[in-house]
Amino acid sequence: AQTPVKVTVTGAAGQIGYALLFRIASGQLLGADVPVKLSLLEIPQAVKAAEGTAMELDDCAFPLLSGIEITDDANKAFDGANVALLVGARPRTAGMERGDLLQANGGIFGPQGKAINDHAADDIRVLVVGNPANTNALIAQQSAPDVPAERFTAMTRLDHNRALSQLAAKLQVPVTEIKKMTIWGNHSATQYPDLFHTEVGGKIAAELVDEAWLRDTFIPTVAKRGAAIIEARGASSAASAANAAIDHVFDWVNGTEWTSAAIPSDGSYGVPEGLISSFPVASRDGKWEIIQGLEIDAFSRERIDASVRELEEERTAVRELGLI
Ligand code: NDP
């Protein structure tokens, strides 16, 4: 029988964790023929809740789930891990300054990066979901000098999927007819969903909608969708975030021609090297590649630059705090 793939999930007792674990265990993360072993990392006061979720996972009798371990020790949680989904993070609370937020998350993602460095399997792949995701991924990466830098990624797939859904509704087409959607930059309000390369039935999406809709409705709706869901649901988006994490890892491992993911920049499209920024990407042989050769017009350039500037400011701030 195939050796199970070890998948470590942090913040496993949180609401995204609850939406994520059952889908991983059912085979949706890696493929319907890949056995998995789950490792749940939580803070001490949430370990009991994680144990409750593990009881429910047991009760599903998933054929592909070969074991579950639960711990508050990152060194154990990442020991031999092949995939790490870093979901647990310190949320911004009212009145919290950016420096405090970054500092608190540095205290989580620095030690986790080190634990990954020292204990994870050689093929470790890391997806950071916990916000500020891009910069948390950078902190973890910089704490893991022995792991190839490109194994640290952050999630913009939810933004990508939201953009697909908004455009499909506007044009009254199935999402499957939309190709080459791209999210650029930071997973934040400055992100830029780009319709100038997106194709719908062979036509460029930006030419099928009017500019005012693109600028004043589409871009802000995608960027502010999280807040709209909190407003409607009374809780933040969890199932759709978990779904996007599944999509990201599945495509990374199994390949795709085009999607969006935040990966370390190689300097492409003027994004300073090393920043973990969202790009149009393909995945081949288990590696992300930035799709090259796209023409960037002035409208897009301005928005990509603004989001990248924010990433640079976050990088400067974590440097000044000594977190990287
Ligand atoms: P959620 O499971 O709802 O969210 C977890 C993280 O994902 C947050 O940082 C959140 O950011 C982020 N996120 C990214 N995209 C989205 C999205 N589209 N919608 C919602 N969230 C998104 O948080 P809970 O509070 O329910 O659970 C967090 C768990 O993490 C707790 O059980 C806590 O104990 C645990 N934790 C574990 C740590 C560890 O393992 N060492 C460290 C810290 C916490 P945002 O806040 O911006 O919404």
Coordinates of C-alpha atoms and ligand atoms in Angstrom, one line a residue:
A1 CA 0.0 0.0 0.0
Q2 CA 1.0 3.6 -0.6
T3 CA 2.7 5.4 2.3
P4 CA 0.3 8.0 3.7
V5 CA 1.0 11.7 3.0
K6 CA 1.3 13.6 6.3
V7 CA -0.8 16.8 6.2
T8 CA -0.3 19.2 9.1
V9 CA -3.0 21.8 9.8
T10 CA -2.5 24.6 12.3
G11 CA -5.5 26.3 14.0
A12 CA -7.2 23.0 13.4
A13 CA -10.0 23.7 15.9
G14 CA -10.9 27.0 14.2
Q15 CA -13.8 27.4 11.8
I16 CA -11.7 27.1 8.7
G17 CA -10.1 24.0 10.2
Y18 CA -13.5 22.5 10.7
A19 CA -14.4 23.1 7.1
L20 CA -11.0 21.8 5.9
L21 CA -10.2 18.6 7.8
F22 CA -13.1 16.5 6.5
R23 CA -12.3 17.3 2.9
I24 CA -8.6 16.5 3.3
A25 CA -9.6 13.2 5.0
S26 CA -12.0 12.4 2.2
G27 CA -9.2 12.6 -0.5
Q28 CA -10.0 16.0 -2.0
L29 CA -6.7 17.7 -1.1
L30 CA -4.4 15.3 -3.0
G31 CA -6.5 12.9 -4.9
A32 CA -9.0 10.1 -4.3
D33 CA -6.3 7.4 -4.2
V34 CA -3.8 9.1 -1.8
P35 CA -4.0 8.0 1.8
V36 CA -3.4 10.8 4.3
K37 CA -2.3 11.1 7.9
L38 CA -3.5 14.3 9.7
S39 CA -1.5 16.2 12.2
L40 CA -3.5 18.9 14.1
L41 CA -1.6 21.7 15.7
E42 CA -3.4 23.9 18.2
I43 CA -2.6 26.2 21.1
P44 CA -3.0 24.5 24.5
Q45 CA -6.4 25.9 25.3
A46 CA -7.8 24.6 21.9
V47 CA -6.4 21.1 22.0
K48 CA -9.5 19.7 23.6
A49 CA -11.7 21.2 20.8
A50 CA -9.3 19.7 18.2
E51 CA -9.8 16.3 19.9
G52 CA -13.5 16.7 19.5
T53 CA -13.0 17.3 15.8
A54 CA -10.8 14.3 15.6
M55 CA -13.6 12.2 17.2
E56 CA -15.9 13.3 14.4
L57 CA -13.2 12.5 11.8
D58 CA -13.0 9.0 13.3
D59 CA -16.7 8.7 13.0
C60 CA -16.6 9.3 9.3
A61 CA -14.6 6.1 8.8
F62 CA -12.8 7.7 5.9
P63 CA -11.1 4.9 3.9
L64 CA -8.1 7.2 3.0
L65 CA -7.5 8.5 6.6
S66 CA -4.7 6.4 8.1
G67 CA -4.3 8.3 11.4
I68 CA -4.7 11.6 13.3
E69 CA -2.4 13.1 15.8
I70 CA -3.1 16.2 17.9
T71 CA -0.5 18.4 19.6
D72 CA 0.4 21.8 20.8
D73 CA 4.1 21.2 20.0
A74 CA 5.1 22.5 16.5
N75 CA 8.2 20.2 16.4
K76 CA 5.9 17.2 16.7
A77 CA 3.2 18.5 14.4
F78 CA 5.6 19.1 11.5
D79 CA 7.7 16.1 12.0
G80 CA 7.8 14.3 8.7
A81 CA 5.1 16.6 7.2
N82 CA 4.7 16.6 3.5
V83 CA 2.0 19.4 3.3
A84 CA 1.5 22.1 5.9
L85 CA -1.6 24.3 5.9
L86 CA -0.9 27.2 8.3
V87 CA -4.4 28.4 9.2
G88 CA -4.1 29.5 12.8
A89 CA -3.0 33.2 13.1
R90 CA -3.5 36.1 15.4
P91 CA -6.4 38.1 14.1
R92 CA -6.4 41.9 14.1
T93 CA -8.5 43.1 17.0
A94 CA -10.0 46.6 17.5
G95 CA -7.4 49.3 18.0
M96 CA -4.5 47.0 17.2
E97 CA -1.6 48.7 15.3
R98 CA 0.0 47.0 12.3
G99 CA 3.2 46.6 14.2
D100 CA 1.5 44.7 17.0
L101 CA -0.3 42.5 14.5
L102 CA 2.9 41.6 12.7
Q103 CA 4.8 41.1 16.0
A104 CA 2.1 38.7 17.3
N105 CA 2.1 36.7 14.0
G106 CA 5.9 36.7 14.0
G107 CA 5.7 34.9 17.3
I108 CA 3.6 32.2 15.6
F109 CA 5.1 31.9 12.1
G110 CA 8.7 32.3 13.1
P111 CA 8.8 29.2 15.4
Q112 CA 6.6 27.3 12.9
G113 CA 9.0 28.0 10.1
K114 CA 11.9 26.8 12.2
A115 CA 10.0 23.6 13.2
I116 CA 9.3 23.0 9.5
N117 CA 12.9 23.6 8.7
D118 CA 14.1 21.1 11.3
H119 CA 11.5 18.4 11.1
A120 CA 9.4 18.4 7.9
A121 CA 9.9 15.9 5.0
D122 CA 12.2 16.9 2.1
D123 CA 9.2 17.5 -0.2
I124 CA 7.3 19.8 2.3
R125 CA 4.9 22.2 0.7
V126 CA 3.5 25.1 2.8
L127 CA 0.3 27.1 2.2
V128 CA -0.3 30.0 4.6
V129 CA -4.0 30.9 5.0
G130 CA -3.8 32.9 8.3
N131 CA -3.6 36.6 7.8
P132 CA -1.7 38.7 6.9
A133 CA -1.0 35.6 4.8
N134 CA 1.7 36.8 2.4
T135 CA 3.9 38.3 5.1
N136 CA 3.2 35.4 7.5
A137 CA 4.5 33.1 4.7
L138 CA 7.6 35.3 4.3
I139 CA 8.3 35.1 8.1
A140 CA 7.9 31.3 8.0
Q141 CA 10.1 31.0 4.9
Q142 CA 12.9 33.2 6.4
S143 CA 12.9 31.0 9.5
A144 CA 13.4 27.9 7.3
P145 CA 16.7 28.5 5.5
D146 CA 17.2 24.8 4.6
V147 CA 13.8 24.5 2.8
P148 CA 13.7 25.7 -0.8
A149 CA 12.2 29.1 -0.7
E150 CA 9.6 28.3 -3.3
R151 CA 7.9 25.8 -1.0
F152 CA 6.4 28.7 1.0
T153 CA 3.2 30.1 -0.6
A154 CA 0.2 32.1 0.5
M155 CA -3.5 31.8 -0.5
T156 CA -5.1 34.1 -3.0
R157 CA -7.2 31.3 -4.5
L158 CA -10.2 32.4 -2.6
D159 CA -9.9 35.9 -4.2
H160 CA -9.5 34.1 -7.6
N161 CA -12.6 32.0 -7.1
R162 CA -14.6 35.0 -6.0
A163 CA -13.5 36.9 -9.1
L164 CA -14.6 33.9 -11.3
S165 CA -17.9 33.8 -9.6
Q166 CA -18.6 37.6 -9.9
L167 CA -17.7 37.6 -13.5
A168 CA -19.7 34.5 -14.3
A169 CA -22.8 36.1 -12.7
K170 CA -22.2 39.4 -14.6
L171 CA -21.9 37.7 -18.0
Q172 CA -24.4 35.0 -17.3
V173 CA -21.9 32.2 -18.2
P174 CA -20.9 29.1 -16.3
V175 CA -17.6 29.5 -14.4
T176 CA -16.1 26.8 -16.6
E177 CA -16.2 29.2 -19.6
I178 CA -13.8 31.6 -17.9
K179 CA -10.1 31.1 -18.5
K180 CA -7.0 32.9 -17.4
M181 CA -8.3 34.8 -14.3
T182 CA -5.5 36.5 -12.3
I183 CA -5.2 38.0 -8.9
W184 CA -2.1 40.1 -8.4
G185 CA -0.4 41.3 -5.2
N186 CA -1.3 41.0 -1.6
H187 CA -4.2 39.1 -0.1
S188 CA -5.7 42.3 1.2
A189 CA -8.0 45.1 0.1
T190 CA -5.2 46.3 -2.3
Q191 CA -5.3 43.0 -4.3
Y192 CA -5.9 43.4 -8.0
P193 CA -8.2 41.1 -9.9
D194 CA -7.2 41.4 -13.6
L195 CA -9.7 41.0 -16.4
F196 CA -7.4 42.1 -19.1
H197 CA -6.0 38.6 -19.7
T198 CA -9.1 36.7 -18.7
E199 CA -10.9 35.0 -21.6
V200 CA -14.5 34.2 -21.8
G201 CA -15.5 32.2 -24.9
G202 CA -12.2 33.3 -26.5
K203 CA -12.9 37.0 -25.9
I204 CA -11.0 39.2 -23.4
A205 CA -13.3 39.7 -20.4
A206 CA -12.4 43.4 -19.9
E207 CA -13.9 44.1 -23.4
L208 CA -17.1 42.3 -22.5
V209 CA -17.9 44.6 -19.5
D210 CA -17.9 48.4 -19.2
E211 CA -14.9 50.0 -17.5
A212 CA -17.1 51.6 -14.8
W213 CA -18.4 48.2 -13.7
L214 CA -14.8 46.7 -13.8
R215 CA -13.4 49.6 -11.8
D216 CA -16.2 50.6 -9.4
T217 CA -18.1 47.3 -8.9
F218 CA -16.0 44.2 -9.8
I219 CA -12.6 45.1 -8.2
P220 CA -14.1 46.4 -4.9
T221 CA -16.7 43.6 -4.7
V222 CA -13.9 40.9 -5.0
A223 CA -11.6 42.8 -2.6
K224 CA -14.3 43.4 0.0
R225 CA -16.2 40.1 -0.3
G226 CA -14.9 38.8 3.0
A227 CA -16.4 41.8 4.9
A228 CA -19.7 41.3 3.0
I229 CA -19.9 37.7 4.2
I230 CA -19.2 38.6 7.8
E231 CA -22.0 41.2 7.5
A232 CA -24.5 38.6 6.1
R233 CA -23.5 35.5 7.9
G234 CA -22.4 37.0 11.2
A235 CA -19.2 35.0 10.9
S236 CA -16.2 35.1 8.5
S237 CA -16.0 33.0 5.4
A238 CA -14.8 29.5 6.4
A239 CA -16.0 26.9 4.0
S240 CA -15.0 29.0 1.0
A241 CA -11.6 29.7 2.5
A242 CA -11.2 25.9 3.2
N243 CA -12.3 25.2 -0.4
A244 CA -9.7 27.6 -1.8
A245 CA -6.9 26.0 0.3
I246 CA -7.9 22.6 -1.1
D247 CA -7.9 24.0 -4.7
H248 CA -4.4 25.6 -4.2
V249 CA -2.7 22.4 -2.9
F250 CA -4.5 20.1 -5.3
D251 CA -3.4 22.2 -8.3
W252 CA 0.2 22.6 -6.9
V253 CA 0.5 18.8 -6.6
N254 CA -1.5 17.7 -9.6
G255 CA -0.8 20.5 -12.1
T256 CA -2.7 23.3 -13.7
E257 CA -2.4 25.5 -16.8
W258 CA -3.5 28.8 -15.1
T259 CA -4.6 30.0 -11.6
S260 CA -3.5 32.5 -9.0
A261 CA -1.2 31.9 -6.1
A262 CA 1.1 34.0 -3.9
I263 CA 4.6 32.7 -4.4
P264 CA 8.1 34.1 -4.0
S265 CA 8.8 36.6 -6.7
D266 CA 11.7 36.1 -9.0
G267 CA 11.5 39.7 -10.1
S268 CA 8.8 39.1 -12.8
Y269 CA 6.5 41.9 -13.7
G270 CA 8.5 44.4 -11.6
V271 CA 7.6 42.7 -8.3
P272 CA 10.8 42.9 -6.2
E273 CA 12.5 39.5 -5.8
G274 CA 11.6 37.6 -2.7
L275 CA 8.2 39.2 -1.9
I276 CA 5.5 36.6 -1.7
S277 CA 3.0 38.1 -4.1
S278 CA 0.1 36.8 -6.1
F279 CA 0.8 36.1 -9.8
P280 CA -0.8 34.2 -12.7
V281 CA 0.8 30.8 -12.3
A282 CA 0.9 27.4 -13.8
S283 CA 2.0 24.2 -12.0
R284 CA 4.1 21.6 -13.6
D285 CA 5.9 18.6 -12.0
G286 CA 4.8 19.8 -8.6
K287 CA 6.2 23.3 -9.0
W288 CA 4.6 26.7 -9.5
E289 CA 5.8 28.8 -12.4
I290 CA 4.9 32.4 -13.0
I291 CA 3.2 32.8 -16.4
Q292 CA 5.4 35.1 -18.4
G293 CA 5.0 37.5 -21.3
L294 CA 1.7 39.2 -20.4
E295 CA 1.4 42.8 -21.4
I296 CA 0.5 45.0 -18.5
D297 CA -1.4 48.2 -19.4
A298 CA -1.4 51.4 -17.3
F299 CA -4.6 50.7 -15.5
S300 CA -3.3 47.3 -14.3
R301 CA 0.3 48.6 -13.7
E302 CA -1.0 51.2 -11.2
R303 CA -3.0 48.7 -9.2
I304 CA -0.3 46.0 -9.2
D305 CA 2.2 48.5 -8.0
A306 CA 0.0 49.7 -5.2
S307 CA -0.5 46.2 -3.9
V308 CA 3.2 45.4 -4.2
R309 CA 4.1 48.6 -2.4
E310 CA 2.0 47.4 0.5
L311 CA 3.8 44.0 0.5
E312 CA 7.1 45.9 0.5
E313 CA 6.0 48.0 3.5
E314 CA 5.0 44.9 5.4
R315 CA 8.4 43.3 4.6
T316 CA 10.2 46.5 5.8
A317 CA 8.1 46.4 9.0
V318 CA 8.9 42.8 9.8
R319 CA 12.5 43.5 9.1
E320 CA 12.5 46.4 11.5
L321 CA 10.8 44.3 14.1
G322 CA 13.6 41.7 13.7
L323 CA 11.2 39.0 12.6
I324 CA 13.1 38.2 9.4
Ligands
NDP1 P1 -10.6 31.0 11.3 O1 -10.4 29.6 11.2 O2 -11.9 31.6 10.8 O3 -9.5 31.8 10.5 C1 -8.1 31.5 10.7 C2 -7.2 32.4 9.9 O4 -7.5 32.4 8.5 C3 -7.4 33.9 10.3 O5 -6.1 34.4 10.4 C4 -8.1 34.5 9.2 O6 -7.7 35.8 9.0 C5 -7.6 33.7 8.0 N1 -8.3 33.8 6.8 C6 -7.8 33.8 5.6 N2 -8.7 33.9 4.6 C7 -9.8 34.0 5.2 C8 -11.2 34.1 4.8 N3 -11.5 34.2 3.5 N4 -12.2 34.0 5.7 C9 -11.9 33.9 7.0 N5 -10.6 33.8 7.5 C10 -9.6 33.9 6.6 O7 -10.3 31.5 12.7 P2 -10.8 30.9 14.1 O8 -10.6 32.0 15.1 O9 -12.1 30.2 14.0 O10 -9.7 29.8 14.4 C11 -8.4 30.0 14.5 C12 -7.8 28.9 15.3 O11 -6.4 29.0 15.2 C13 -8.2 28.9 16.8 O12 -8.6 27.6 17.1 C14 -6.9 29.2 17.5 O13 -6.7 28.5 18.7 C15 -5.9 28.7 16.5 N6 -4.5 29.2 16.5 C16 -3.5 28.3 16.5 C17 -2.2 28.6 16.5 C18 -1.2 27.5 16.4 O14 -1.6 26.4 15.9 N7 0.0 27.7 16.9 C19 -1.8 30.0 16.6 C20 -2.9 30.9 16.6 C21 -4.2 30.5 16.6 P3 -8.6 37.1 9.6 O15 -8.3 37.1 11.0 O16 -8.0 38.2 8.8 O17 -10.0 36.8 9.2

